[in-house]
Short mmCIF file of C-alpha atoms and ligand atoms in Angstrom, two decimals:
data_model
loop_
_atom_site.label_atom_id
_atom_site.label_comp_id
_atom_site.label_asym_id
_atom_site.label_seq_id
_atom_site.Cartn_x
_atom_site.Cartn_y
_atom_site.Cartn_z
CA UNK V 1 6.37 6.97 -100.03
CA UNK V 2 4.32 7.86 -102.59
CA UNK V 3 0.71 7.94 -102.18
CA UNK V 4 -0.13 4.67 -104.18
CA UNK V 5 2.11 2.81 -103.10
CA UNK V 6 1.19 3.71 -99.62
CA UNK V 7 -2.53 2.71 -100.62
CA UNK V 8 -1.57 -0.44 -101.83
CA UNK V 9 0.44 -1.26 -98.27
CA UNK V 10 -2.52 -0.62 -96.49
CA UNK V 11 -4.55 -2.79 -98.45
CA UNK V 12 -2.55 -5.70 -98.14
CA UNK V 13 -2.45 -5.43 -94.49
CA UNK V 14 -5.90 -4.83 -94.47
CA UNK V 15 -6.56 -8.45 -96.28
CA UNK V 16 -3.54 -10.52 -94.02
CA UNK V 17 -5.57 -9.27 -90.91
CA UNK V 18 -8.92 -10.17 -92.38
CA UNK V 19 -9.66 -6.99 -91.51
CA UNK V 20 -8.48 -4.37 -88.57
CA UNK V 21 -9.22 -1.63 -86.95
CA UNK V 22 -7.52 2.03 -87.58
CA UNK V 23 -5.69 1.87 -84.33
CA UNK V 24 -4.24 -1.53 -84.89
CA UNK V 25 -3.67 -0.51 -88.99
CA UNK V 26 -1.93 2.44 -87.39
CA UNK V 27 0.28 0.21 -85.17
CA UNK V 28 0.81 -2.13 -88.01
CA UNK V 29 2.39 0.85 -89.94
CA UNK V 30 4.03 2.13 -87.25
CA UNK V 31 1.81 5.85 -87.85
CA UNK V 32 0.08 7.91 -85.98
CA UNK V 33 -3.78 6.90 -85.83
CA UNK V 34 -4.36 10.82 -87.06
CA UNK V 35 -2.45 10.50 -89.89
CA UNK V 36 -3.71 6.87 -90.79
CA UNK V 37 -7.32 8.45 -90.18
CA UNK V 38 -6.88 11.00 -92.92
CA UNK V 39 -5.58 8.48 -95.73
CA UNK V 40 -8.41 5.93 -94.69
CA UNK V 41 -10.43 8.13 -95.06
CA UNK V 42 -9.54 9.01 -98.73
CA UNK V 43 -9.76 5.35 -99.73
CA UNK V 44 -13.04 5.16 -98.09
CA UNK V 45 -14.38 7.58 -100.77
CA UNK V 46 -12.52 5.97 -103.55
CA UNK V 47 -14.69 3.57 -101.87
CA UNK V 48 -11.36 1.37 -102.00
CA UNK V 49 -12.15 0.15 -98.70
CA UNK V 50 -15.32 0.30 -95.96
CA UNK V 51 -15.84 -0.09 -92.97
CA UNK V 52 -17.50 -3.40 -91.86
CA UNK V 53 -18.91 -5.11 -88.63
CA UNK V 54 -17.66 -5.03 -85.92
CA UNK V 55 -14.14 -6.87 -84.46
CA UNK V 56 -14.74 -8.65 -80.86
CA UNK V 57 -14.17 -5.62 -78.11
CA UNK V 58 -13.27 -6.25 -74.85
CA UNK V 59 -15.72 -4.12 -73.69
CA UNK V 60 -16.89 -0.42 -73.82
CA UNK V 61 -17.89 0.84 -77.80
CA UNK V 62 -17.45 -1.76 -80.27
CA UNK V 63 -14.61 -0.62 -82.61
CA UNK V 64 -14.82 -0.48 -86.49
CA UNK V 65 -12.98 -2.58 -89.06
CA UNK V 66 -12.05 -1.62 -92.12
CA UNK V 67 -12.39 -4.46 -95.09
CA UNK V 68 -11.43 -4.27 -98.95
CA UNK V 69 -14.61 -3.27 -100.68
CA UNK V 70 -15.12 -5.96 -103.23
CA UNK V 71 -17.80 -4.12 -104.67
CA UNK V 72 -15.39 -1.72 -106.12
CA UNK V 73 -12.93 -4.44 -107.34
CA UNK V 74 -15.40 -6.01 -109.03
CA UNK V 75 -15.51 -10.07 -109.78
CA UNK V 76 -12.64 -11.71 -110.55
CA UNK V 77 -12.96 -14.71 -113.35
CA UNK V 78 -10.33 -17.14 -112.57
CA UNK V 79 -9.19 -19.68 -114.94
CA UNK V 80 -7.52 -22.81 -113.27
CA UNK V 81 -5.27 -24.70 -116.35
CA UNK V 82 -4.63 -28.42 -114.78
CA UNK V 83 -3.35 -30.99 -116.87
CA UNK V 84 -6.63 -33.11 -117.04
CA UNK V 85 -9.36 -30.16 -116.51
CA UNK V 86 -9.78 -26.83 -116.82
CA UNK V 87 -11.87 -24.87 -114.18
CA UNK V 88 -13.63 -21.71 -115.01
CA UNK V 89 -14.46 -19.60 -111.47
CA UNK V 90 -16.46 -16.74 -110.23
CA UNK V 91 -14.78 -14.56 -107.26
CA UNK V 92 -14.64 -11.59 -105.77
CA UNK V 93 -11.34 -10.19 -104.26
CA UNK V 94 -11.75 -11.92 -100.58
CA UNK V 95 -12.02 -14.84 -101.65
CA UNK V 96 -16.20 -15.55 -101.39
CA UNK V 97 -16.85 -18.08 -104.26
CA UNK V 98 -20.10 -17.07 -106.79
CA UNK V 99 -19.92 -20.10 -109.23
CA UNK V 100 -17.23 -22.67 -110.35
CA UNK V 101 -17.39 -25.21 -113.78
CA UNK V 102 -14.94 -27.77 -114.37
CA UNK V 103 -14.70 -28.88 -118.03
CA UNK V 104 -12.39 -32.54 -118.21
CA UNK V 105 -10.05 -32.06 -121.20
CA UNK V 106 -8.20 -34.72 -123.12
CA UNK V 107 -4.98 -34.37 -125.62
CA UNK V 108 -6.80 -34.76 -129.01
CA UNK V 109 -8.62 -31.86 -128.18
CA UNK V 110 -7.47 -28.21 -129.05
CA UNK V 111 -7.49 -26.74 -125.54
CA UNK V 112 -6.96 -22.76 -126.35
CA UNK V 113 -9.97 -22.55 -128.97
CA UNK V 114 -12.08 -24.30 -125.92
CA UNK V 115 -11.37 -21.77 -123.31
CA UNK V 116 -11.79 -18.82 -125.56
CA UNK V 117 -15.05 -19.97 -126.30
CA UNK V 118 -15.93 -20.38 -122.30
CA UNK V 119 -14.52 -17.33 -121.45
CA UNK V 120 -16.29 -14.86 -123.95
CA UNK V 121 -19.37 -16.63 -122.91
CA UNK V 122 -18.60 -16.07 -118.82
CA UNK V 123 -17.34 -12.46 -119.79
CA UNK V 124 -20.94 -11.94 -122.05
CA UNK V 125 -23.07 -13.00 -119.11
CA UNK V 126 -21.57 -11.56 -116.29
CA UNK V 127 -20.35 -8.19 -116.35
CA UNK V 128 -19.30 -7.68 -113.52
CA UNK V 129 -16.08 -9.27 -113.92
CA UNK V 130 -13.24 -6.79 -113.80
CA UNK V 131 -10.32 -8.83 -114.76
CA UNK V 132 -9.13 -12.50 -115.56
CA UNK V 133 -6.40 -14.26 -113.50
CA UNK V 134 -4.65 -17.35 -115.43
CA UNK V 135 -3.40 -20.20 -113.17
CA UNK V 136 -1.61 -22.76 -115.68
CA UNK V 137 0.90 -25.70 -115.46
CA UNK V 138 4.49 -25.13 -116.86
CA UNK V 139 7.02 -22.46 -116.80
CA UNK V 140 5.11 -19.27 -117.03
CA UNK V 141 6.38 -15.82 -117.24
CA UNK V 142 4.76 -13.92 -114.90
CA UNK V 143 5.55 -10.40 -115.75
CA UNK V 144 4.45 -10.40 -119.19
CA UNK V 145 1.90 -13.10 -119.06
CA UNK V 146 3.01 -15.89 -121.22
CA UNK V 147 3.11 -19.50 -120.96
CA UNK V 148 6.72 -20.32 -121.57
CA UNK V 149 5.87 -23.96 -121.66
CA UNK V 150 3.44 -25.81 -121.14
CA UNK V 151 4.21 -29.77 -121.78
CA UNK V 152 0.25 -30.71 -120.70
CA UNK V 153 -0.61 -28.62 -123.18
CA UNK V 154 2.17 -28.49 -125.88
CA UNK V 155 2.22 -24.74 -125.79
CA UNK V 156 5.65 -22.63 -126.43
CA UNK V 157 6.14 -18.93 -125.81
CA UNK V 158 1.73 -18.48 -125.65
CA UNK V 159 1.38 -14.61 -125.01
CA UNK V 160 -2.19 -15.49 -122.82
CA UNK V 161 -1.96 -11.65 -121.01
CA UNK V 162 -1.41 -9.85 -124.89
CA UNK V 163 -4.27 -12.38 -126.81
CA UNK V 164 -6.71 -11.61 -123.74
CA UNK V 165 -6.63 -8.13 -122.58
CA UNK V 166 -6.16 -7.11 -126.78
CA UNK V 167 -9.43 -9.21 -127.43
CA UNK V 168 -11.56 -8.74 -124.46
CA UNK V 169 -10.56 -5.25 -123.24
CA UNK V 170 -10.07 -6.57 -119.47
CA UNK V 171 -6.44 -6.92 -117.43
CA UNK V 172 -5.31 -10.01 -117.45
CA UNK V 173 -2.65 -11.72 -114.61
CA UNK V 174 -1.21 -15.14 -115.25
CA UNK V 175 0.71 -17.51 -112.72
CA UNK V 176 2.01 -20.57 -112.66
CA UNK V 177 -0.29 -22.40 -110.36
CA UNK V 178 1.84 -23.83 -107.77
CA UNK V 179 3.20 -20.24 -107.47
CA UNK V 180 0.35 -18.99 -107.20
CA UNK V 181 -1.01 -21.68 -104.86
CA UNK V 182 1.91 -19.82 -102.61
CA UNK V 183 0.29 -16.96 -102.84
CA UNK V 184 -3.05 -18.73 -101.58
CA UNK V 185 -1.38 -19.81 -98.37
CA UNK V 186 0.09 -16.38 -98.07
CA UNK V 187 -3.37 -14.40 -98.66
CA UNK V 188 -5.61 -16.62 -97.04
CA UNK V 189 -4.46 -19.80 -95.65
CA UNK V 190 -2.03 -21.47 -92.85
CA UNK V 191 1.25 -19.38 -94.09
CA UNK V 192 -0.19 -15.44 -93.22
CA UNK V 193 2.61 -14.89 -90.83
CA UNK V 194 5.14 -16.76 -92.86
CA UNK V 195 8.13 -15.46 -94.31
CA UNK V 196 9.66 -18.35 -95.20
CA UNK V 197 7.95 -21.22 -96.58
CA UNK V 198 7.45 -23.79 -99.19
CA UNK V 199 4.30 -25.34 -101.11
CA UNK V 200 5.15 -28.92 -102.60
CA UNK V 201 1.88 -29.81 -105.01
CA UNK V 202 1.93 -33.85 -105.47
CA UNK V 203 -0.91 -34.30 -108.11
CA UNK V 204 -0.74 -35.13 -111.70
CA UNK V 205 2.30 -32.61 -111.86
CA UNK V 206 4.85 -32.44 -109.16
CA UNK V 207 6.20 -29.06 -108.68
CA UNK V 208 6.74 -26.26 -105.90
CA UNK V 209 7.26 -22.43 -104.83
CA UNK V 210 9.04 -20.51 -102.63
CA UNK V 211 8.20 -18.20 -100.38
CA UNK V 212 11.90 -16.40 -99.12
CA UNK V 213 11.91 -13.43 -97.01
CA UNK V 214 8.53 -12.69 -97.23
CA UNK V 215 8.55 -12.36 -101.14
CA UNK V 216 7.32 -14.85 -103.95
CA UNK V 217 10.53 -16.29 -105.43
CA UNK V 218 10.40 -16.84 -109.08
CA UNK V 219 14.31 -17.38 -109.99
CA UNK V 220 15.95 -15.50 -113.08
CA UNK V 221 13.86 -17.05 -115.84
CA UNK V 222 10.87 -17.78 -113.67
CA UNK V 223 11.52 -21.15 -113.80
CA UNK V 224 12.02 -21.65 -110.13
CA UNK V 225 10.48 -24.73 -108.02
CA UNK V 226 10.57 -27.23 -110.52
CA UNK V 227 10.97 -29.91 -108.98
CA UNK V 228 9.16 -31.95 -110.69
CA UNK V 229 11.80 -32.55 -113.55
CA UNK V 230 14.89 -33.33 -111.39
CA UNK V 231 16.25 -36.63 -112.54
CA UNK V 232 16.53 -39.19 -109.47
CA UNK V 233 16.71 -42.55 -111.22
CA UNK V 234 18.38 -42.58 -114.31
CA UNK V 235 17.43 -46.25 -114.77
CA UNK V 236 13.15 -46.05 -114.62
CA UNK V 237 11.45 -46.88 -117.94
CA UNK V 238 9.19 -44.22 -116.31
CA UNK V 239 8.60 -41.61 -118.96
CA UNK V 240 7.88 -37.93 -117.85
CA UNK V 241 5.86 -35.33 -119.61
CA UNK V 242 9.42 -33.44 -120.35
CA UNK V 243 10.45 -35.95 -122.66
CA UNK V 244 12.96 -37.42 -119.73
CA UNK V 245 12.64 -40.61 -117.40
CA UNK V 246 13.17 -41.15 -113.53
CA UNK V 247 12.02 -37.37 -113.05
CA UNK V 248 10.04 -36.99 -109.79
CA UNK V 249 7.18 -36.14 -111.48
CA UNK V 250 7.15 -39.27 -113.50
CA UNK V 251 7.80 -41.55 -110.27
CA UNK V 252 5.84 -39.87 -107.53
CA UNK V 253 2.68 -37.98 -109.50
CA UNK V 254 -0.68 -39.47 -109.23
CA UNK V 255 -1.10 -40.17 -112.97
CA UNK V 256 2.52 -42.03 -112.73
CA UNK V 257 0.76 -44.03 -108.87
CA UNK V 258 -2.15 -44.84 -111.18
CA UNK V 259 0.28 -46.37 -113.99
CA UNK V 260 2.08 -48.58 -111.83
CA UNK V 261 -0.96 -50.18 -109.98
CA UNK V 262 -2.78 -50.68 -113.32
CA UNK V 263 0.00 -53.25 -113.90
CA UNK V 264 0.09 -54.84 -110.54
CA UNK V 265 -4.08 -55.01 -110.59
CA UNK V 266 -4.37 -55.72 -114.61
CA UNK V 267 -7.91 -56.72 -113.58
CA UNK V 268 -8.83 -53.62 -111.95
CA UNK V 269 -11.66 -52.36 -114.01
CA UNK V 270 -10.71 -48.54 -113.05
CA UNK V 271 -8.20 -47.05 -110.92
CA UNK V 272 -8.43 -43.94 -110.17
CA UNK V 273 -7.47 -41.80 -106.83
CA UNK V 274 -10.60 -42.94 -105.30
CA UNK V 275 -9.61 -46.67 -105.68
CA UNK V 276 -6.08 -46.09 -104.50
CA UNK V 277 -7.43 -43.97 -101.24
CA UNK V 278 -10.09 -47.10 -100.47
CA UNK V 279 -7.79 -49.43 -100.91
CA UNK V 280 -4.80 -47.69 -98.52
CA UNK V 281 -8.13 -47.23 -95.86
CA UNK V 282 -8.50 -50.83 -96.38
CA UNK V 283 -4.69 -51.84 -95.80
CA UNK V 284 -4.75 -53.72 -99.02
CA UNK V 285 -0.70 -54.76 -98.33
CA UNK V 286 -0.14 -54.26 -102.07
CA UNK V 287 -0.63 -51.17 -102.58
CA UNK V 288 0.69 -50.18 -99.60
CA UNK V 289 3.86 -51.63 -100.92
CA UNK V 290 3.65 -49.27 -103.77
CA UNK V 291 3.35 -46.04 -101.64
CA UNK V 292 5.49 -46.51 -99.17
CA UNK V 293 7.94 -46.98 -102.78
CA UNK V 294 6.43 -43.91 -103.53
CA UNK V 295 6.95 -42.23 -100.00
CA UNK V 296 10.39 -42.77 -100.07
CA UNK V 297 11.20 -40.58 -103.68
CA UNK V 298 9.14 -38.08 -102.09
CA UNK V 299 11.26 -37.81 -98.96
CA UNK V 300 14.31 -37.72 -101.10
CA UNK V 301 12.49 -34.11 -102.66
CA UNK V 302 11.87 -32.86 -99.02
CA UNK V 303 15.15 -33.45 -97.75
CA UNK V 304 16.25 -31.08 -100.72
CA UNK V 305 13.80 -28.76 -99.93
CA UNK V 306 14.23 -28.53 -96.21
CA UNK V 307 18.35 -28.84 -96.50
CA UNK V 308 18.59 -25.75 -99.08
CA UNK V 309 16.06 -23.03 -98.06
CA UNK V 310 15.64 -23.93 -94.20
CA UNK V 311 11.48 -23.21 -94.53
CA UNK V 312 9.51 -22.37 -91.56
CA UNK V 313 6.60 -24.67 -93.41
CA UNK V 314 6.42 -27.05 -96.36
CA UNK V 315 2.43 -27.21 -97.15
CA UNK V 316 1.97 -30.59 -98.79
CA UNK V 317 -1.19 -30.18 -101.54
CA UNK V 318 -2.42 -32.93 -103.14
CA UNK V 319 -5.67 -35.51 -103.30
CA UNK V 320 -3.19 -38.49 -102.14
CA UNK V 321 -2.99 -36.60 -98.82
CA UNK V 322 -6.70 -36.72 -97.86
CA UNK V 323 -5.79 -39.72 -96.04
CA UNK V 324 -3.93 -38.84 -92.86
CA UNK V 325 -1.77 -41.93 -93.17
CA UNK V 326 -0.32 -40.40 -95.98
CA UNK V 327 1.39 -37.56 -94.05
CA UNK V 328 1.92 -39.32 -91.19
CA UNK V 329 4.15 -41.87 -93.06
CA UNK V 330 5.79 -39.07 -94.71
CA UNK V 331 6.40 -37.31 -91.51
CA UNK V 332 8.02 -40.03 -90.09
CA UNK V 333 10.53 -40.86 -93.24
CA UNK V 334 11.16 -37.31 -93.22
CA UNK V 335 12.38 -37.17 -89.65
CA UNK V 336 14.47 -40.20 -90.37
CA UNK V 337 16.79 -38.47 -92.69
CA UNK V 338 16.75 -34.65 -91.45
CA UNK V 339 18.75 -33.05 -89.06
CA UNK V 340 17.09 -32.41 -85.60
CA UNK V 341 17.96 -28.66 -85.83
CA UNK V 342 16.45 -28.44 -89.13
CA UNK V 343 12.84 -28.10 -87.78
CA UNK V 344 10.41 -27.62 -90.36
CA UNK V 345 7.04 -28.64 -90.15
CA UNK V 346 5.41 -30.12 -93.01
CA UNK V 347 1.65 -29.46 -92.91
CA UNK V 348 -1.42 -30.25 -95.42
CA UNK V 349 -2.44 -27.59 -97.32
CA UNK V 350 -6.10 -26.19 -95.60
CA UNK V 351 -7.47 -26.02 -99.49
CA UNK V 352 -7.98 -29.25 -101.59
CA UNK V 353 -10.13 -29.03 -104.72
CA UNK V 354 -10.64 -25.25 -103.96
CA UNK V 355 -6.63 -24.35 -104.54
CA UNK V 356 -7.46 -23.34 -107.75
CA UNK V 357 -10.10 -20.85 -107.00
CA UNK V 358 -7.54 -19.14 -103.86
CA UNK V 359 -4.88 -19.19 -105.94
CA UNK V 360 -6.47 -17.24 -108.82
CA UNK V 361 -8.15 -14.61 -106.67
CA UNK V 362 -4.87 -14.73 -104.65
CA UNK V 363 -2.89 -13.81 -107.85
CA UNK V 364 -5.25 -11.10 -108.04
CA UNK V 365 -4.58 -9.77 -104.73
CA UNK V 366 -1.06 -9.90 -105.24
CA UNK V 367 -0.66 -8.09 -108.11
CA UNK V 368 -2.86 -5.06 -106.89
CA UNK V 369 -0.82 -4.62 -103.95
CA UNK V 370 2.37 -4.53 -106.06
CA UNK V 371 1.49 -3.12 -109.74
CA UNK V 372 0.46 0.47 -109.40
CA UNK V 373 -0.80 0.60 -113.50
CA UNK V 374 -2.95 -2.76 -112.75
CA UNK V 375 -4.98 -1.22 -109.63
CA UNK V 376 -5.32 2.22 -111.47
CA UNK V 377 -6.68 -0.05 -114.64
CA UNK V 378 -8.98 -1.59 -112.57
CA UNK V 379 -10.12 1.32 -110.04
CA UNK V 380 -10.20 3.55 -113.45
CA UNK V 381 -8.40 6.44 -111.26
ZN1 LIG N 1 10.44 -34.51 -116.31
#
C-alpha cells in the first residue's frame, strides 16, 4: 500500500477509536507494533497526529494514545444549507465546536449572494480556517461539488466547489446533508461499528442515506436515498417541493404537519413544532389524530427501507422525535408490519440541532481519509 494511503487508514482508525494506543492501532491493522511504531512516528513529525492523555490502564505505566492533531488540520468552516436557515459553523476536525450562527432565510430572498457575503466575512476574520465543507438539501454531486438541484433553493447544476475554492483560494467539500448526516453517525455517533445502516431525516425535507458494507452509498447519479419524492398517494391535494403531490415529503415533513393542523386549528395564532410537541405532551386527541395519520405514511417508508437493504440500524433524525412517544408509536407500527427475522432497530439519532455541525466536520473527515490530493492540499506536503 502506498504510503498515503496507508496514512490516511491510520487516521481514520485513529478517529473511530477516539483515539488508541500503538499496540491496539497495531492490532487494528493487523502489523507488527515495530513497524506501526516507525510510521507513527513519521506522522507525529508531520505533526499529523500526537500523542494525548492517557487511555484508562489496568494497572502498571499508563499507556499513550495517539489523537488527530487538529492543530495541524486547521478549523473547518461548515456551512449547513436547510430549507428555512442557513447555519454558518466553526470546527475543528474532532468535532469540538468554536462558534455557530444561524441566519433564517425566506424565498424572496437571493440566498447565494447572502452566503458569499457571510462567508468572506468568517474567512476575513478567522484565519485559521483551512477549508469549507457544504452540507445542502437536494441532489448534490459529491465528487465535483455541485448542487444538482436544489428545489428549496431553485438552484440547477450550481458548481459551489469551482465558485469557492476559485474565489477564496481554500478546498472546498460539498454533501448532501442527509448523506452526510451518515457520515456523522459513522464518525462520531451511535453507528461507529456499523456497516450497514440507514439515516431517515423527517424535518422540513424527508430524505435518507445508506450506509452498505461499510461504505457511503451514493447510487449512479448520486441521487440515492430520496425518499422523500416517492409518490404514495396519488390522490392528496398535498403539493411537494418537486412539483408532484402525495410524495412522502409532502405528507409526512414538518412544514407539510404544520399545514394540515393550521386548517384543523384556523384559530391557532402560530403553529409551529413547539406547539405541535406541547400539544402531543398534552394529549390534545386532535392532533394526535393527525400523527398517528402521519405515523402510519412513515411506517409505509420504513417497511421499504428495512425490506430492501436489511440495515443493522435506521437512525430516525428529526425535531418531531424529541418526544419519546413519537418513536415509541413508530416502533410499535413498525413491528406490526415487519417480519420477525427482519430485526432492525430503529434508534433516534444522538445529535438534534447539532447534525449540521457533525455532519460538516464529518464530511471533512471523510474526505481526508479517502482523497489523497485533498489531505496533501490541506497538510501542504
Ligand atoms: Zn416530491
Amino acid at each position: 500500500m502506498r504510503k498515503i494511503n496507508f496514512f490516511q487508514k491510520i487516521m481514520k482508525v485513529i478517529i473511530n477509536c477516539d483515539g488508541i494506543t500503538k499496540k491496539d492501532l497495531a492490532k487494528e491493522l493487523d502489523f507488527t507494533t515495530a513497524g506501526i511504531t516507525k510510521i507513527v512516528n513519521e506522522l507525529i513529525e508531520l505533526k499529523l497526529i500526537k500523542e494525548k492523555t492517557y487511555a484508562e490502564s489496568t494497572g502498571g505505566r499508563k499507556p499513550i494514545i495517539l489523537g488527530l492533531n487538529e492543530k495541524k488540520i486547521g478549523e473547518i468552516l461548515g456551512v449547513n444549507l436547510a430549507p428555512k436557515s442557513i447555519e454558518l459553523s466553526i470546527s475543528d476536525i474532532n468535532g469540538k465546536n468554536f462558534r455557530s450562527n444561524i441566519i433564517n432565510i425566506d424565498e424572496k430572498m437571493n440566498i447565494f449572494v447572502i452566503l458569499e457575503k457571510n462567508i468572506e466575512k468568517l474567512l476575513k476574520e478567522n484565519p485559521k480556517i483551512k477549508i469549507i465543507s457544504f452540507v445542502l438539501n437536494g441532489l448534490v454531486d459529491s465528487q465535483n461539488g455541485i448542487s444538482i438541484f436544489s428545489p428549496h433553493y431553485n438552484w440547477k447544476n450550481l458548481n459551489l466547489k469551482k465558485y469557492y475554492e476559485e474565489k477564496f483560494n481554500i478546498p472546498v467539500v460539498v454533501e448532501n446533508d442527509v448523506r452526510a448526516m451518515a457520515l456523522a453517525e459513522k464518525i462520531f455517533g451511535n453507528c461507529k461499528k456499523n456497516k450497514d445502516f440507514v439515516v431517515l431525516n423527517i424535518s422540513e425535507g424527508i430524505g435518507c442515506s445508506l450506509y452498505i458494507n461499510d461504505i457511503l452509498y451514493y447510487g449512479s447519479g448520486f441521487i440515492s436515498g430520496e425518499i422523500g419524492h416517492i409518490v404514495i398517494d396519488k390522490n392528496s391535494n398535498q403539493r411537494c417541493s418537486c412539483g408532484r403531490y402525495g410524495c412522502f415529503e409532502s405528507e409526512i415533513s414538518t412544514l407539510s404537519l404544520i399545514n394540515k393542523l393550521k386548517i384543523i386549528f384556523p384559530n391557532e395564532g402560530h403553529i409551529n413544532m413547539a406547539w405541535i410537541i406541547e400539544n402531543i405532551k398534552s394529549k390534545n386527541l386532535e392532533v394526535l389524530k393527525v400523527i398517528d395519520e402521519v405515523i402510519k405514511k412513515m411506517t409505509i417508508g420504513i417497511d421499504m427501507i428495512i425490506s430492501i437493504i436489511n440495515p443493522e440500524k435506521i437512525m430516525i433524525v428529526g425535531e418531531l422525535f424529541k418526544e419519546k412517544i413519537m418513536l415509541k408509536k413508530l416502533i410499535k407500527n413498525v413491528g406490526e408490519v415487519v417480519l420477525e427475522e427482519q430485526k432492525c432497530e430503529i434508534i433516534k439519532s444522538k445529535f438534534q440541532e447539532n447534525i449540521g455541525i457533525y455532519s460538516a466536520v464529518a464530511l471533512v473527515n471523510y474526505n481526508i481519509f479517502t482523497d489523497e490530493k485533498l489531505l496533501k492540499k490541506i497538510l501542504k506536503f
